[in-house]
Amino acid sequence: MKRTLLCLAALAWASQANADLLISQIMYNATCDSSNEWEWVELYNSGTVDIDLAGYVIDDNNSTQHTEANIAAGTVPAGGVAYLFNGEAISPAEFKQAWGNVNGVPVTDWADGMGLSNSSDTVGLWDSYANYSGDHETHANTIANVAYSDDSPWPSDDGMGAIYLTSLSADPSDGANWALATSADAGNTTATGGVISTSAATLSCAGGDWASMVVLTSGDPVDILTDSTLTIGPASPGSSVGATLSLLNNGVLSSFNITNVVLSGSDAALFSVGTYPGPIAPGASAPLTITFSPVAEGRFEANLAIESNDSNGDVLQVSLTGVAFSPVPLVISQLLYNPTYSGDDAWEWIEVHNTGTETVDLAGWVLDDSNSTSHSVANIASGTVEPGQTAYLVGDNVTVTEFREAWGDVNVIPVANWENLSLGNSGDEIALWKGFYAYEGDHETQLFAVDHVNYDAGDPWPESTSGVAIFVNNLAGDRDTPAVWSLASSDLAGTTTATGGVIRESNATFGLFPSGGGEWASIKELPSAAVDGWQLF
């Protein structure tokens, strides 16, 4: 009886200890890693006693079941964390070299048996193989699990950062309680008790003493890594712009010097490298400046190899991209993101205003909002904006004639693939690029846009009701702030605004449809009866 009571007490203690374990951080898409080698999962122990992970199992939701427990040894200290990583591909020393002096726990059968998905997956932890067997897909017997995604409300995957639970008291099943680790978080202690760092900030794909290269630009640093890309710009032709690589020696034994840099590629002559830094001590970093000097507009490519006297003989390879274009005095000045018939995004439009003294030709330009779907080609084929005048960018599902019937004799510029950028009624970020070369891969960050507006649809922003545009009331103001935007109203109807455009009153547009069916339209005046086959809706 006494032995039975002792066993029951031990089981109760183990159960309580397991309840203290929490999955608090997940690295499912490490930079420069296409084979799942550098993935990891952080466990947090909120209890007061250490938890021995020997005999435990970690797995994701897939059709391949482990044949035995895949954690041989490891402990999560009370109030601390452990990082479960691919122990067959990465040694404990390599993991610490990449991520610092953390508590790493090797896991077997990671690449073949689990490999975390970059879009959505469920990662779970079992306290024994007996509880795991037959449960790798249902995850019913886990002591901790997280079903993550890269769709909202989960943080969007940026291809290099871990996601972490922002509060230990928050529900880990709710994506809104997770955030993406950024360079600004690197090295900080998080709410999880662990250390946040992006993979690019510390991870060494090449091995050896090299650990990372950090691009220092205006604002927060952007982390890059071996075999990654440094994008510099925008720069006007005939001028120069620079970016800085911060070279980190993550070794523990000796200093090393940069001995040589090699620029190659068809556009290599447009890039140059500054003075090499002197000896870089273990744990220290030093800057290396890269300058881009374009002679024409466009996107230019080169390769940079950085050599050192590091005993491992590693060479850092960086793909350089430079973006060049001259400034254009074209601004986004008015938006209709919630047309009268709100179910038809085809009737949305964006007004642009030319504040300069020369005509702006939009042929080959790109218009997009911040979303997960990028255009594959430029979506503005033609159109110009005269000095001091405006143009209305409209989806090409609405003809120029139809738009002018609805909004008057205005300058209309058709935009293809509007369905891939339809404006959000609760807020969105829209931008214009001077060519696909500037837009490519940039529809979410919008770094090289000629102009962009990040609007909201709630207080203090003016909130558009059906069929009412918002417009810029002061072109000299910051158009990312709500104070320079106003809502079109009936007392402004037909007047010329600060944007040079015409504001329409909310009652000036009525949703109509042809009596025989077909496309929606809106008109400026309310007819007394059906006209030319149209009837009131």
XYZ file of C-alpha atoms in Angstrom, residues 10-528:
519
model
C 5.075 10.504 -8.060
C 2.531 10.382 -10.880
C 0.680 13.350 -9.420
C 3.926 15.294 -9.102
C 4.899 14.473 -12.689
C 1.471 15.515 -13.932
C 1.704 18.834 -12.113
C 5.232 19.410 -13.407
C 4.141 18.709 -16.971
C 1.327 21.222 -16.593
C 3.997 23.859 -15.994
C 5.511 23.366 -19.461
C 4.572 25.795 -22.205
C 5.644 26.135 -25.840
C 6.721 29.769 -25.824
C 8.669 30.352 -29.043
C 8.908 28.607 -32.427
C 11.473 28.978 -35.196
C 9.832 27.283 -38.181
C 11.506 29.116 -41.087
C 15.152 29.864 -40.411
C 16.993 31.970 -42.967
C 19.164 30.082 -45.508
C 17.700 26.776 -44.319
C 15.726 24.704 -46.801
C 16.152 21.375 -45.021
C 14.745 22.144 -41.536
C 18.187 21.883 -39.926
C 18.015 25.154 -37.997
C 14.416 24.977 -36.769
C 13.808 24.923 -33.015
C 11.088 25.081 -30.366
C 11.437 26.893 -27.044
C 9.860 25.375 -23.900
C 9.193 27.445 -20.791
C 8.890 25.957 -17.280
C 6.656 28.120 -15.100
C 7.015 25.795 -12.114
C 9.356 25.709 -9.126
C 11.162 22.445 -9.925
C 13.310 21.379 -12.873
C 11.673 19.073 -15.448
C 13.655 16.179 -16.941
C 12.760 15.680 -20.622
C 14.400 12.260 -20.997
C 11.979 9.926 -22.806
C 9.755 12.770 -24.034
C 8.597 13.154 -27.648
C 8.228 16.249 -29.815
C 6.456 16.063 -33.179
C 4.295 18.026 -35.597
C 1.047 17.052 -37.291
C 2.043 14.775 -40.166
C 1.632 11.263 -41.501
C 5.060 10.035 -40.338
C 5.172 8.646 -36.820
C 8.339 8.397 -34.744
C 9.264 4.852 -33.760
C 10.625 5.793 -30.332
C 11.040 8.741 -28.013
C 13.225 11.360 -29.693
C 14.491 13.290 -26.646
C 17.203 11.267 -24.872
C 18.230 13.832 -22.286
C 17.685 17.435 -21.302
C 16.193 19.573 -18.581
C 13.984 22.651 -18.475
C 15.007 24.529 -15.312
C 12.389 25.999 -13.019
C 11.442 29.436 -14.317
C 13.685 28.916 -17.339
C 13.654 27.712 -20.904
C 15.102 25.013 -23.128
C 15.540 25.055 -26.885
C 14.650 21.789 -28.637
C 16.637 21.588 -31.872
C 17.636 19.157 -34.640
C 20.405 17.261 -32.852
C 21.231 15.078 -35.865
C 22.103 18.051 -38.083
C 23.393 20.592 -35.537
C 25.737 19.888 -32.632
C 25.128 21.512 -29.238
C 28.302 23.569 -29.764
C 27.064 24.807 -33.152
C 23.668 25.667 -31.697
C 25.269 27.727 -28.931
C 27.605 29.356 -31.406
C 24.619 30.446 -33.453
C 22.212 31.427 -30.660
C 24.417 32.171 -27.657
C 24.915 30.322 -24.391
C 21.385 28.918 -24.227
C 20.034 25.640 -22.852
C 19.867 23.491 -25.993
C 18.209 20.051 -25.967
C 19.030 17.820 -28.975
C 16.147 16.019 -30.709
C 16.513 13.052 -33.050
C 14.470 12.269 -36.181
C 13.672 15.962 -36.695
C 14.235 16.297 -40.443
C 12.640 12.985 -41.454
C 9.965 12.738 -38.791
C 8.662 16.263 -38.260
C 10.182 19.257 -40.108
C 7.985 22.280 -39.261
C 5.806 23.728 -42.028
C 6.336 27.367 -43.042
C 2.619 28.010 -43.565
C 0.764 26.184 -40.778
C 1.391 23.246 -38.508
C 0.774 21.850 -35.032
C 3.781 21.189 -32.805
C 3.228 19.087 -29.702
C 5.096 17.617 -26.739
C 4.360 14.236 -25.103
C 5.798 13.040 -21.797
C 6.326 9.445 -23.021
C 6.323 7.356 -26.159
C 3.413 5.345 -24.782
C 1.250 8.477 -24.688
C 2.547 9.607 -28.090
C 2.122 6.399 -30.097
C -0.887 6.712 -32.402
C -1.385 10.321 -31.377
C 0.984 12.193 -33.693
C -1.881 13.519 -35.833
C -4.629 14.126 -33.261
C -2.328 15.533 -30.555
C -4.936 14.513 -27.969
C -2.409 13.324 -25.376
C 0.074 16.190 -25.557
C 1.150 18.038 -22.445
C 1.704 21.160 -24.565
C 0.911 22.007 -28.169
C 0.506 24.993 -30.477
C -1.355 24.985 -33.809
C 0.272 27.939 -35.543
C -0.223 29.599 -38.922
C 1.228 32.515 -40.873
C -2.235 33.898 -41.634
C -3.866 36.647 -39.580
C -4.237 36.899 -36.613
C -0.934 34.988 -36.479
C 2.180 37.042 -37.288
C 3.146 36.812 -40.958
C 6.280 34.781 -41.685
C 9.187 36.975 -42.842
C 11.467 34.077 -43.731
C 13.892 34.601 -40.897
C 12.239 35.329 -37.552
C 10.903 33.184 -34.753
C 7.402 33.739 -33.384
C 7.058 34.116 -29.632
C 4.278 34.204 -27.052
C 4.071 37.796 -25.858
C 2.658 36.939 -22.421
C 2.891 33.738 -20.418
C -0.637 34.268 -19.158
C -2.025 34.533 -22.689
C -3.763 31.744 -24.581
C -1.118 30.147 -26.869
C -3.821 28.900 -29.238
C -4.747 32.482 -30.178
C -2.490 33.876 -32.888
C -3.099 37.422 -31.655
C -0.994 36.541 -28.598
C 2.078 35.795 -30.721
C 4.533 38.218 -32.298
C 7.338 37.984 -34.822
C 10.853 38.414 -33.489
C 12.531 41.385 -35.144
C 15.991 42.855 -35.078
C 14.799 45.358 -32.493
C 14.127 42.433 -30.137
C 17.497 40.736 -30.663
C 19.171 39.920 -27.368
C 16.288 41.092 -25.203
C 14.748 38.916 -22.529
C 11.149 38.238 -23.469
C 8.025 37.570 -21.495
C 8.758 33.897 -22.105
C 11.976 34.024 -20.129
C 13.978 33.269 -23.265
C 16.067 35.337 -25.594
C 14.486 36.725 -28.738
C 16.644 36.937 -31.801
C 15.984 36.621 -35.486
C 17.735 33.813 -37.258
C 19.495 36.339 -39.422
C 20.803 38.184 -36.385
C 22.810 35.250 -35.061
C 22.572 32.122 -37.167
C 25.692 30.976 -39.037
C 24.902 28.904 -42.080
C 28.524 28.720 -43.124
C 29.816 27.497 -39.770
C 33.063 28.695 -38.203
C 33.406 31.936 -36.265
C 31.140 33.939 -38.532
C 27.732 34.479 -36.996
C 25.876 37.279 -38.701
C 25.855 40.440 -40.723
C 23.479 43.209 -39.719
C 22.527 45.877 -42.243
C 22.510 49.228 -40.478
C 20.147 51.655 -42.227
C 17.911 54.472 -41.095
C 15.475 53.046 -38.596
C 15.721 49.551 -37.197
C 18.501 47.319 -38.539
C 17.574 44.716 -41.103
C 19.256 41.379 -40.546
C 20.834 39.443 -43.366
C 22.950 36.329 -43.548
C 25.345 34.321 -45.633
C 23.914 33.656 -49.099
C 21.302 36.338 -48.486
C 20.580 39.621 -50.244
C 21.426 43.192 -49.272
C 19.186 45.687 -51.082
C 20.420 49.292 -51.252
C 18.453 52.321 -52.387
C 16.580 54.057 -53.655
C 19.232 56.236 -55.274
C 18.909 58.837 -57.991
C 21.117 58.259 -61.047
C 24.361 60.169 -60.602
C 24.188 60.055 -56.791
C 25.309 57.507 -54.204
C 23.710 55.758 -51.238
C 25.301 53.382 -48.735
C 24.431 50.582 -46.356
C 26.535 49.037 -43.631
C 27.220 45.400 -42.912
C 27.991 44.799 -39.248
C 30.319 41.796 -39.205
C 30.039 39.829 -35.978
C 32.718 37.447 -34.701
C 30.670 34.895 -32.786
C 33.700 32.778 -31.972
C 35.170 32.282 -28.517
C 38.870 31.781 -29.217
C 40.504 34.340 -31.460
C 40.170 37.595 -33.351
C 40.219 37.749 -37.125
C 40.682 40.348 -39.857
C 38.933 40.993 -43.150
C 41.638 40.108 -45.668
C 39.831 40.650 -48.972
C 36.516 41.503 -50.575
C 35.568 40.540 -54.115
C 32.799 42.180 -56.137
C 31.549 40.275 -59.159
C 28.638 40.295 -61.603
C 27.543 42.396 -64.554
C 26.732 45.461 -62.407
C 29.653 45.136 -59.983
C 31.119 48.471 -61.134
C 28.123 50.278 -59.600
C 29.000 49.016 -56.118
C 32.055 49.735 -53.984
C 33.356 48.649 -50.582
C 34.792 50.899 -47.902
C 37.832 50.397 -45.707
C 38.152 46.947 -44.215
C 37.755 46.830 -40.420
C 40.717 45.869 -38.244
C 40.859 42.851 -35.908
C 37.400 41.736 -34.769
C 37.576 40.214 -31.287
C 35.385 37.290 -30.197
C 31.893 38.576 -29.503
C 32.643 41.945 -31.140
C 31.398 43.428 -34.387
C 32.754 45.884 -36.935
C 31.160 47.806 -39.832
C 31.806 47.384 -43.540
C 30.223 50.032 -45.781
C 28.819 49.161 -49.222
C 28.087 52.071 -51.596
C 25.746 51.983 -54.587
C 26.270 54.603 -57.353
C 23.810 54.109 -60.224
C 24.143 55.722 -63.657
C 20.554 55.035 -64.758
C 17.175 54.056 -63.368
C 16.523 50.373 -62.706
C 17.457 47.411 -60.531
C 21.102 46.323 -60.531
C 22.733 43.170 -59.184
C 26.204 42.151 -57.983
C 27.808 39.588 -55.686
C 30.066 40.295 -52.729
C 32.486 37.770 -51.209
C 34.072 38.698 -47.865
C 37.193 36.773 -46.869
C 38.948 36.708 -43.508
C 41.871 35.027 -41.813
C 39.467 32.979 -39.696
C 41.034 29.556 -39.264
C 37.868 27.903 -40.590
C 38.461 29.557 -43.951
C 34.852 30.695 -44.289
C 33.827 33.182 -46.967
C 30.662 35.225 -46.509
C 28.663 35.513 -49.736
C 26.168 38.355 -50.123
C 23.994 39.099 -53.151
C 23.785 42.857 -53.635
C 20.791 44.603 -55.178
C 20.599 48.309 -55.896
C 17.408 50.153 -56.836
C 17.644 53.509 -58.621
C 15.059 56.047 -59.784
C 14.604 59.806 -59.809
C 12.038 61.373 -57.447
C 8.577 61.997 -58.891
C 6.240 64.747 -57.559
C 3.177 62.504 -57.598
C 1.150 62.023 -54.426
C -1.900 59.982 -53.437
C -4.523 62.627 -52.680
C -7.969 60.981 -52.464
C -9.381 57.491 -51.873
C -12.698 55.777 -52.356
C -12.250 52.487 -50.537
C -15.913 51.864 -49.737
C -18.037 52.423 -52.875
C -21.834 52.682 -52.847
C -22.213 49.025 -53.692
C -19.695 47.836 -51.107
C -19.729 44.290 -52.431
C -18.047 45.361 -55.676
C -14.436 46.433 -55.223
C -14.278 47.229 -58.946
C -15.745 50.673 -58.146
C -12.978 51.648 -55.739
C -10.558 54.323 -56.954
C -7.435 56.242 -55.981
C -6.756 59.839 -56.962
C -3.156 60.961 -57.575
C -2.047 64.589 -57.866
C 0.964 65.977 -59.753
C 2.561 68.655 -57.557
C 5.371 69.268 -60.039
C 5.879 71.321 -63.186
C 6.253 68.496 -65.723
C 3.885 65.797 -66.976
C 4.210 62.433 -65.229
C 3.869 59.345 -67.426
C 2.596 56.303 -65.478
C 3.204 53.715 -68.222
C 4.838 50.659 -66.649
C 4.079 51.741 -63.071
C 2.694 49.508 -60.321
C -0.139 50.153 -57.853
C -0.664 47.759 -54.947
C -1.654 47.548 -51.312
C 0.024 45.666 -48.490
C -1.143 42.076 -48.806
C 0.140 38.550 -49.344
C -0.492 38.525 -53.117
C 2.046 40.265 -55.315
C 1.674 41.266 -58.938
C 3.837 39.447 -61.469
C 4.019 42.376 -63.917
C 3.388 46.111 -63.916
C -0.354 46.783 -63.781
C -0.557 50.298 -65.276
C -0.122 50.180 -69.057
C -0.515 53.880 -69.879
C -1.708 57.230 -68.595
C -0.335 60.689 -67.784
C -0.921 63.373 -65.173
C -0.385 66.990 -66.205
C 1.313 69.498 -63.845
C -1.053 70.610 -61.097
C -3.688 68.081 -62.205
C -5.071 64.773 -61.005
C -5.829 61.319 -62.337
C -8.100 58.582 -61.052
C -6.596 55.081 -60.883
C -9.439 52.643 -61.478
C -9.663 48.871 -61.911
C -9.952 47.974 -65.601
C -13.137 45.995 -64.960
C -14.792 49.414 -65.141
C -14.414 51.138 -68.509
C -13.297 54.741 -68.868
C -16.727 55.616 -70.266
C -18.553 53.994 -67.335
C -16.335 55.742 -64.804
C -16.863 59.148 -66.400
C -20.615 58.570 -66.513
C -20.439 57.997 -62.759
C -17.892 60.647 -61.727
C -17.762 63.230 -64.499
C -15.245 64.074 -67.210
C -12.127 63.201 -65.215
C -8.691 61.831 -66.156
C -9.047 58.044 -65.815
C -6.076 55.638 -65.776
C -7.023 51.935 -65.883
C -5.255 49.530 -63.498
C -5.060 45.793 -64.156
C -5.469 43.079 -61.496
C -7.354 45.358 -59.110
C -8.840 42.244 -57.513
C -5.363 41.496 -56.108
C -5.191 44.842 -54.309
C -8.804 45.670 -53.363
C -8.743 48.342 -50.657
C -9.599 47.425 -47.096
C -12.648 49.112 -45.575
C -11.057 48.987 -42.133
C -7.646 50.292 -43.186
C -4.860 49.481 -45.620
C -1.490 50.630 -46.956
C -1.377 51.531 -50.634
C 1.618 52.547 -52.722
C 2.822 53.474 -56.217
C 6.067 52.254 -57.738
C 7.891 53.778 -60.727
C 8.279 50.494 -62.557
C 8.223 46.807 -61.732
C 11.977 46.875 -61.027
C 11.292 49.027 -57.963
C 8.211 47.070 -56.877
C 9.520 43.510 -57.221
C 9.240 41.680 -53.897
C 8.270 44.900 -52.153
C 4.463 44.932 -52.030
C 4.431 44.432 -48.254
C 7.402 46.540 -47.100
C 6.919 49.195 -49.830
C 10.518 50.395 -49.419
C 10.944 51.730 -52.932
C 7.541 53.272 -53.550
C 7.250 56.736 -55.074
C 4.413 57.424 -52.672
C 2.341 55.494 -50.151
C -0.464 56.084 -47.676
C -1.199 54.006 -44.594
C -4.806 54.846 -43.786
C -7.218 53.658 -41.120
C -11.005 53.741 -41.026
C -11.688 54.460 -37.394
C -11.275 57.419 -35.064
C -9.232 59.635 -35.392
C -9.314 58.902 -39.144
C -12.399 60.011 -41.111
C -14.465 56.888 -41.704
C -15.876 56.475 -45.183
C -19.468 55.409 -45.372
C -20.761 53.841 -48.543
C -19.852 55.917 -51.586
C -17.913 58.681 -49.788
C -14.240 59.357 -50.487
C -11.611 60.658 -48.089
C -9.321 63.415 -49.390
C -6.129 65.233 -48.429
C -6.898 68.673 -47.038
C -3.243 69.747 -46.807
C -0.707 68.421 -49.302
C 2.147 69.790 -47.180
C 1.128 67.625 -44.221
C 2.115 64.068 -43.329
C -0.397 61.972 -45.244
C 0.129 59.000 -42.930
C -1.575 61.008 -40.183
C -5.374 61.369 -39.915
C -5.286 65.165 -39.404
C -4.597 65.849 -43.103
C -7.523 63.722 -44.297
C -11.182 64.733 -44.424
C -14.421 63.071 -45.436
C -16.197 64.299 -48.571
C -19.529 65.886 -47.660
C -22.459 67.496 -49.479
C -21.342 71.048 -48.704
C -18.099 70.372 -50.571
C -19.702 68.814 -53.644
C -18.318 70.154 -56.910
C -15.648 72.330 -55.293
C -11.961 72.103 -56.138
C -9.968 70.764 -53.211
C -6.384 71.273 -52.180
C -5.635 68.205 -54.251
C -6.898 69.735 -57.467
C -9.594 67.101 -57.690
C -13.353 67.223 -57.331
C -15.030 66.054 -54.145
C -18.350 64.270 -54.451
C -21.061 64.332 -51.829
C -22.288 61.077 -50.329
C -25.719 61.561 -51.926
C -24.209 62.104 -55.356
C -23.634 58.425 -56.076
C -26.318 55.785 -56.241
C -25.769 52.122 -56.991
C -27.531 51.133 -60.201
C -27.592 48.052 -62.353
C -28.673 47.470 -65.948
C -32.180 46.047 -66.162
C -30.753 43.087 -68.022
C -28.061 42.454 -65.408
C -24.366 43.146 -65.854
C -21.835 45.460 -64.256
C -22.553 47.799 -61.403
C -22.171 51.509 -61.850
C -22.787 54.726 -59.973
C -24.192 58.014 -61.249
C -23.943 61.616 -60.192
C -27.649 62.503 -60.331
C -30.716 60.565 -59.319
C -32.997 60.003 -62.338
C -36.756 60.188 -61.994
